Structures are given as C-alpha cells and as structure tokens.
Short mmCIF file of C-alpha atoms and ligand atoms in Angstrom, two decimals:
data_model
loop_
_atom_site.label_atom_id
_atom_site.label_comp_id
_atom_site.label_asym_id
_atom_site.label_seq_id
_atom_site.Cartn_x
_atom_site.Cartn_y
_atom_site.Cartn_z
CA MET A 1 66.80 88.39 98.44
CA LEU A 2 63.26 87.13 97.94
CA LEU A 3 63.84 83.38 98.10
CA SER A 4 66.83 82.85 100.47
CA GLY A 5 67.17 79.17 101.37
CA LYS A 6 64.08 78.06 99.36
CA VAL A 7 64.31 74.79 97.34
CA ALA A 8 62.99 74.86 93.77
CA ILE A 9 62.56 72.11 91.11
CA VAL A 10 62.45 73.37 87.53
CA THR A 11 61.49 70.83 84.85
CA GLY A 12 62.99 71.17 81.42
CA GLY A 13 65.40 73.35 83.28
CA ASN A 14 68.56 73.42 81.21
CA SER A 15 67.42 75.42 78.20
CA GLY A 16 65.20 78.37 77.19
CA ILE A 17 62.64 79.56 79.60
CA GLY A 18 63.39 76.88 82.13
CA LYS A 19 67.09 77.89 82.37
CA SER A 20 66.04 81.53 82.77
CA ILE A 21 63.67 80.49 85.62
CA ALA A 22 66.41 78.48 87.35
CA LEU A 23 68.71 81.48 87.17
CA ALA A 24 66.09 83.99 88.29
CA LEU A 25 65.14 81.79 91.29
CA ALA A 26 68.80 81.23 92.16
CA ALA A 27 69.45 85.02 91.85
CA GLU A 28 66.92 85.44 94.68
CA GLY A 29 68.75 82.87 96.85
CA ALA A 30 66.96 79.60 95.98
CA ASN A 31 68.77 76.18 95.68
CA ILE A 32 67.71 74.41 92.45
CA VAL A 33 67.00 70.92 91.16
CA ILE A 34 67.48 71.15 87.41
CA ASP A 35 65.49 68.52 85.57
CA TYR A 36 66.68 67.72 82.07
CA ILE A 37 66.25 65.06 79.37
CA ALA A 38 68.98 65.98 77.04
CA ASP A 39 72.32 67.87 76.95
CA PRO A 40 74.04 67.03 80.22
CA GLN A 41 76.75 69.58 79.40
CA ALA A 42 74.18 72.43 79.43
CA THR A 43 72.99 71.14 82.85
CA GLU A 44 76.59 71.08 84.14
CA ASP A 45 77.19 74.66 82.88
CA LEU A 46 73.98 75.89 84.51
CA GLU A 47 74.91 74.21 87.79
CA GLY A 48 78.19 76.18 87.61
CA GLN A 49 76.32 79.46 86.93
CA ILE A 50 74.01 78.81 90.01
CA VAL A 51 77.01 77.92 92.29
CA ALA A 52 78.62 81.21 91.16
CA LEU A 53 75.51 83.05 92.38
CA GLY A 54 76.22 81.59 95.74
CA ASP A 55 73.50 78.87 95.68
CA LYS A 56 73.44 75.09 95.31
CA ALA A 57 72.17 73.21 92.28
CA ILE A 58 71.86 69.53 91.26
CA GLY A 59 71.00 68.28 87.81
CA VAL A 60 68.69 65.21 87.56
CA GLU A 61 67.93 63.37 84.35
CA ALA A 62 64.27 62.57 84.44
CA ASP A 63 61.56 62.19 81.80
CA VAL A 64 58.66 64.20 83.12
CA SER A 65 56.14 62.22 81.16
CA LYS A 66 56.72 59.39 83.57
CA VAL A 67 55.30 59.62 87.07
CA ALA A 68 58.08 57.61 88.68
CA GLU A 69 60.64 60.10 87.24
CA LEU A 70 58.77 63.04 88.67
CA GLN A 71 58.78 61.32 92.00
CA LYS A 72 62.61 61.01 91.59
CA LEU A 73 62.85 64.76 91.18
CA VAL A 74 61.06 65.42 94.46
CA ASP A 75 62.83 62.58 96.24
CA THR A 76 66.18 64.04 95.10
CA ALA A 77 65.22 67.59 96.25
CA VAL A 78 64.36 66.19 99.68
CA ALA A 79 67.44 64.00 99.94
CA THR A 80 69.80 66.76 98.78
CA PHE A 81 68.29 69.97 100.19
CA GLY A 82 65.77 68.65 102.75
CA ARG A 83 62.43 69.97 101.24
CA VAL A 84 60.62 71.40 98.23
CA ASP A 85 59.18 74.97 98.38
CA ILE A 86 58.71 75.71 94.65
CA MET A 87 57.75 73.35 91.83
CA VAL A 88 57.92 74.77 88.31
CA ASN A 89 56.35 72.61 85.69
CA ASN A 90 58.01 74.10 82.61
CA ALA A 91 59.04 71.16 80.27
CA GLY A 92 57.12 71.20 77.03
CA ILE A 93 57.09 70.33 73.25
CA GLU A 94 55.03 71.08 70.27
CA THR A 95 54.46 69.31 66.99
CA ARG A 96 53.02 72.09 64.85
CA THR A 97 50.45 69.81 63.36
CA SER A 98 46.77 70.50 62.72
CA VAL A 99 43.65 68.72 63.70
CA LEU A 100 43.70 66.98 60.39
CA ASP A 101 47.18 65.73 60.36
CA THR A 102 48.12 65.02 64.03
CA THR A 103 48.99 61.36 64.53
CA GLU A 104 48.05 59.31 67.62
CA GLU A 105 51.65 59.14 68.56
CA GLN A 106 52.13 62.95 68.31
CA TYR A 107 48.92 63.60 70.31
CA GLU A 108 49.99 61.26 73.08
CA LYS A 109 53.47 62.59 73.28
CA VAL A 110 52.42 66.22 73.43
CA LEU A 111 49.73 65.58 76.09
CA GLU A 112 52.01 63.45 78.20
CA ILE A 113 54.97 65.81 78.23
CA ASN A 114 52.94 69.09 78.57
CA LEU A 115 49.87 68.08 80.56
CA LYS A 116 50.34 64.79 82.31
CA SER A 117 53.73 65.92 83.65
CA ALA A 118 52.17 69.20 85.04
CA PHE A 119 49.31 67.16 86.64
CA PHE A 120 51.52 64.65 88.42
CA GLY A 121 54.29 67.23 89.02
CA THR A 122 51.63 69.26 90.97
CA GLN A 123 50.34 66.22 92.74
CA ILE A 124 53.70 64.86 93.88
CA ALA A 125 55.13 68.28 94.88
CA ALA A 126 51.95 69.19 96.73
CA LYS A 127 52.04 65.95 98.75
CA GLN A 128 55.64 66.76 99.83
CA MET A 129 54.60 70.33 100.69
CA ILE A 130 51.67 69.18 102.76
CA LYS A 131 54.02 66.82 104.61
CA GLN A 132 56.35 69.78 105.37
CA GLY A 133 53.31 71.66 106.68
CA ASP A 134 54.15 75.30 105.70
CA GLY A 135 52.63 75.71 102.20
CA GLY A 136 54.50 76.09 98.86
CA ARG A 137 54.33 77.54 95.33
CA ILE A 138 53.48 75.67 92.14
CA VAL A 139 54.05 77.51 88.90
CA ASN A 140 52.89 75.96 85.65
CA ILE A 141 54.39 77.29 82.40
CA THR A 142 51.40 77.37 80.06
CA SER A 143 51.10 79.72 77.05
CA VAL A 144 48.89 82.33 75.55
CA HIS A 145 47.71 79.26 73.68
CA GLU A 146 45.92 77.98 76.84
CA ASP A 147 43.13 80.22 75.68
CA TRP A 148 44.03 81.57 72.27
CA PRO A 149 43.93 79.19 69.29
CA MET A 150 47.07 78.51 67.33
CA PRO A 151 45.89 76.93 64.05
CA GLY A 152 48.39 74.21 63.03
CA ASN A 153 49.37 73.39 66.64
CA THR A 154 46.32 71.72 67.89
CA ALA A 155 47.68 69.13 70.40
CA TYR A 156 49.85 71.87 71.95
CA CYS A 157 46.81 74.10 72.39
CA LEU A 158 44.78 71.27 74.00
CA SER A 159 47.65 70.56 76.36
CA LYS A 160 47.99 74.18 77.48
CA GLY A 161 44.22 74.47 77.80
CA GLY A 162 44.38 71.46 80.16
CA VAL A 163 47.12 73.09 82.17
CA ARG A 164 44.90 76.14 82.46
CA MET A 165 42.20 74.13 84.18
CA LEU A 166 44.79 72.13 86.22
CA THR A 167 46.00 75.46 87.52
CA ARG A 168 42.59 76.68 88.37
CA THR A 169 41.28 73.45 89.98
CA ALA A 170 44.40 72.53 91.86
CA GLY A 171 44.68 76.14 93.07
CA VAL A 172 41.22 75.82 94.59
CA GLU A 173 41.99 72.30 96.07
CA LEU A 174 45.38 73.20 97.53
CA GLY A 175 44.57 76.73 98.82
CA PRO A 176 43.63 75.31 102.28
CA HIS A 177 47.13 73.84 102.53
CA GLY A 178 48.79 77.16 101.89
CA ILE A 179 49.88 76.14 98.42
CA THR A 180 49.38 78.54 95.56
CA VAL A 181 49.12 77.35 91.93
CA VAL A 182 49.73 79.91 89.30
CA GLY A 183 50.10 79.64 85.53
CA VAL A 184 52.53 81.85 83.61
CA GLY A 185 51.45 82.25 79.92
CA PRO A 186 54.26 83.52 77.73
CA GLY A 187 53.65 84.88 74.28
CA ALA A 188 56.51 84.40 71.86
CA VAL A 189 59.87 83.93 73.51
CA ALA A 190 63.30 83.63 71.80
CA THR A 191 64.10 80.01 72.75
CA PRO A 192 64.92 76.70 70.90
CA ILE A 193 61.26 75.79 70.65
CA ASN A 194 60.90 78.75 68.16
CA THR A 195 64.02 78.05 66.10
CA ALA A 196 62.08 77.58 62.85
CA THR A 197 60.25 80.89 63.25
CA MET A 198 63.44 82.77 64.31
CA ASN A 199 65.20 81.50 61.13
CA ASP A 200 62.42 82.82 58.87
CA PRO A 201 62.69 86.63 58.50
CA ALA A 202 59.18 86.95 56.95
CA ALA A 203 57.61 85.05 59.79
CA MET A 204 59.50 87.16 62.28
CA LYS A 205 58.40 90.40 60.65
CA THR A 206 54.68 89.23 60.81
CA LEU A 207 55.17 88.17 64.37
CA ASP A 208 56.88 91.36 65.62
CA ALA A 209 54.16 93.43 63.94
CA ALA A 210 51.44 91.55 65.85
CA ILE A 211 53.10 92.22 69.24
CA PRO A 212 52.19 95.57 70.82
CA ILE A 213 55.68 95.73 72.48
CA GLY A 214 57.05 95.02 69.00
CA ARG A 215 59.39 92.03 69.68
CA MET A 216 59.65 88.52 71.04
CA ALA A 217 60.45 88.27 74.80
CA GLN A 218 63.87 87.22 76.01
CA PRO A 219 63.73 84.22 78.34
CA ALA A 220 64.80 86.38 81.30
CA GLU A 221 61.61 88.36 80.93
CA ILE A 222 59.72 85.19 81.92
CA GLY A 223 62.21 84.08 84.56
CA GLY A 224 61.81 87.34 86.47
CA VAL A 225 58.00 86.94 86.65
CA VAL A 226 58.28 83.46 88.00
CA ALA A 227 60.70 84.51 90.70
CA PHE A 228 58.22 87.19 91.73
CA LEU A 229 55.34 84.57 91.76
CA ALA A 230 57.41 82.34 94.01
CA SER A 231 58.02 85.13 96.43
CA ASP A 232 56.05 86.45 99.41
CA GLY A 233 54.84 89.40 97.30
CA ALA A 234 52.62 87.01 95.37
CA SER A 235 51.20 85.28 98.40
CA TYR A 236 47.59 86.03 97.48
CA LEU A 237 47.80 85.03 93.83
CA THR A 238 46.42 81.58 92.97
CA ALA A 239 44.23 79.61 90.59
CA THR A 240 44.88 81.99 87.75
CA THR A 241 47.30 82.73 84.81
CA VAL A 242 49.71 85.65 84.50
CA PHE A 243 50.08 86.25 80.78
CA VAL A 244 53.59 87.58 79.86
CA ASP A 245 52.93 88.27 76.21
CA GLY A 246 53.90 91.81 75.29
CA GLY A 247 50.17 92.39 74.87
CA ILE A 248 49.74 90.08 71.80
CA MET A 249 46.46 88.42 73.12
CA HIS A 250 44.87 91.95 73.09
CA SER A 251 46.55 93.20 69.95
CA SER A 252 44.18 95.14 67.73
CA PRO A 253 44.49 97.01 64.48
CA GLY A 254 42.25 99.65 65.93
CA LEU A 255 39.17 98.98 63.81
P1 LIG B 301 62.79 74.66 75.10
O1 LIG B 301 62.64 73.73 73.91
O2 LIG B 301 64.15 75.42 75.27
O3 LIG B 301 62.37 74.05 76.46
C1 LIG B 301 61.65 72.91 76.65
C2 LIG B 301 62.41 71.96 77.58
O4 LIG B 301 61.62 70.85 77.92
C3 LIG B 301 63.71 71.45 77.00
O5 LIG B 301 64.81 71.67 77.86
C4 LIG B 301 63.45 69.99 76.72
O6 LIG B 301 64.61 69.18 76.75
C5 LIG B 301 62.56 69.71 77.88
N1 LIG B 301 61.75 68.49 77.69
C6 LIG B 301 61.14 68.02 76.66
N2 LIG B 301 60.58 66.80 76.88
C7 LIG B 301 60.95 66.47 78.07
C8 LIG B 301 60.68 65.34 78.97
N3 LIG B 301 59.97 64.31 78.54
N4 LIG B 301 61.13 65.40 80.20
C9 LIG B 301 61.95 66.37 80.71
N5 LIG B 301 62.20 67.50 79.94
C10 LIG B 301 61.65 67.55 78.69
O7 LIG B 301 61.68 75.78 74.80
P2 LIG B 301 60.99 76.86 75.83
O8 LIG B 301 60.46 77.88 74.98
O9 LIG B 301 62.02 77.21 76.90
O10 LIG B 301 59.80 76.10 76.52
C11 LIG B 301 59.59 75.96 77.86
C12 LIG B 301 58.08 76.03 78.16
O11 LIG B 301 57.53 77.25 77.77
C13 LIG B 301 57.29 74.98 77.36
O12 LIG B 301 56.28 74.42 78.25
C14 LIG B 301 56.66 75.83 76.28
O13 LIG B 301 55.41 75.21 75.87
C15 LIG B 301 56.38 77.11 77.07
N6 LIG B 301 56.23 78.29 76.18
C16 LIG B 301 57.10 78.67 75.33
C17 LIG B 301 56.94 79.82 74.52
C18 LIG B 301 57.99 80.34 73.52
O14 LIG B 301 57.57 81.17 72.70
N7 LIG B 301 59.21 79.90 73.65
C19 LIG B 301 55.74 80.39 74.54
C20 LIG B 301 54.70 79.97 75.46
C21 LIG B 301 55.03 78.89 76.28
#
C-alpha cells in the first residue's frame, strides 16, 4: 500500500470528487479526516466504507471559508490521529454567472469557498507539517478553468486561477520544508456540481463530443490520481498542475 499509516484531511469530502479522494487515499492505507458542511448521513456512510477498508475515519463539520474552522480540521487530525501528512483542498462551488451578472455576494462566496479556503488550508496544514519536521503533501483541486475560460462562470474561473498561482507560489515557498504542493485540474466529472448539465441531454452530447476520450470522468478517475500524487512516487512533483481532463483542453477539430 502506498500510504500506510498516513493521515489525510479532505475538504468537501463526503460527496463527488472529495469522496472519491477519501476512498482512494484510504484504499492505500491512509486514515482520513472527512470535512463536510452538509449531509451528515453521507459522512457517516463514508466513514463506514473507510473502516471497511481497514482504516480509520472521522467526520468533522467545518465551513472551509472560515479560517478558525480550517484550524479545527487540523487540530482534530492531530488530536485523533497524531499528525497531518496530506491536505487535500477540494471543497468548491460555482454560480454559473457571467461578468455582467455576478453579484457582490456571489463573487465573495465563490472566492471564499474556492480560494480563501485553499490558501488558509495550505497555510495551516503546512505549519503543522513543518512542526512535525518530515514534510508533507498538499493537493489543491483546481480545474481546467484555472487556465481555460468558461464564459458564464466568471467568479469560478477567477477562483481557480487564484488556486493555480497559490499552488505555484506555495510550492516554491514550502519546497525547502519537504512539502510538495500540486494542483489537480479535472475536466468534466460526473458529480453533483454538474447535475444541471447531466440532466440536459443536448448539453451532454455537446460536452462528450468536445472531449477526446468521449465522456465525462467518473470521480474515481480523479481520486486515483490524487492518491498517486500523495505517494512517494510523486516526490519530485511540485508547484504545478496535473490536468485530468480526458484531453479537453487540447481538443481540436483538426483544422
Ligand atoms: P460536489 O458539489 O460534489 O463537491 C463540492 C463539495 O464541497 C461538497 O461536498 C460541498 O458540500 C462542499 N462544500 C461547499 N461549500 C463548503 C464549505 N463552505 N465548507 C466545506 N465544504 C463545502 O462537486 P465536485 O465536482 O465533487 O467538486 C469538488 C471540487 O472539484 C470542487 O473544487 C470543484 O470546483 C472541482 N472540480 C469539479 C469538476 C467537475 O466537473 N465535477 C471539474 C473541475 C473541478
């Protein structure tokens, strides 16, 4: 197993990509702190799945847009499992609003949940890892839209662009401490965040046609990449983004 005895925190960990990451890390032997903000039953079910894999899990209700609640996640990991080896900043939302119609409230909410949380999640986890003295792994779930415009989803793109530079800058700053910081940029993944698109057959047809692999990803196809990035095999990877997008960012009609 790649992550035996490691301790990981996964924000937004009880659904979609976060859940798949929690399960992939646990399948490699990690104990998991599952952050969640809604649906305690889903958290409890996931804890059961992780225990069935032979690992330990604890659900913690924490709003990642608040620094004190991010601190609570790290404090709980240390109190329960003794340390933090892997921090996955995954929680995120989108408003699907354009530059012309995004309100101040929408802007602030998206930036706080997607970017501020990753910034302070990185800071607080890194301080704990430095205290432990033997490095660590920080994985930020960004998006192809850290670099690739999505018209009609402006604040989301801004937030992910910010996470792109957080990953690069923090990766450089934390390298001397043996801490790697890597972004994972999914393309389209079949999760609750995409419910509207998945319920629209015409939109799905257009989307599938634009993806060289020809379909959306399943969440487990992102979780597996994160487990590898948290492992020794990825020890020299930092300050960059791994895109897991079925090739969509490089899709071309061949003209
Ligand atoms: P999701 O809606 O299932 O997951 C988002 C999670 O974040 C949910 O569990 C939600 O409860 C949680 N969350 C929201 N606000 C929170 C807060 N204030 N505090 C704590 N948790 C909070 O959707 P997902 O697709 O699994 O999204 C996970 C991440 O992947 C997001 O950062 C998203 O931007 C990114 N992403 C998703 C896709 C995709 O196509 N699904 C593509 C690229 C990137």
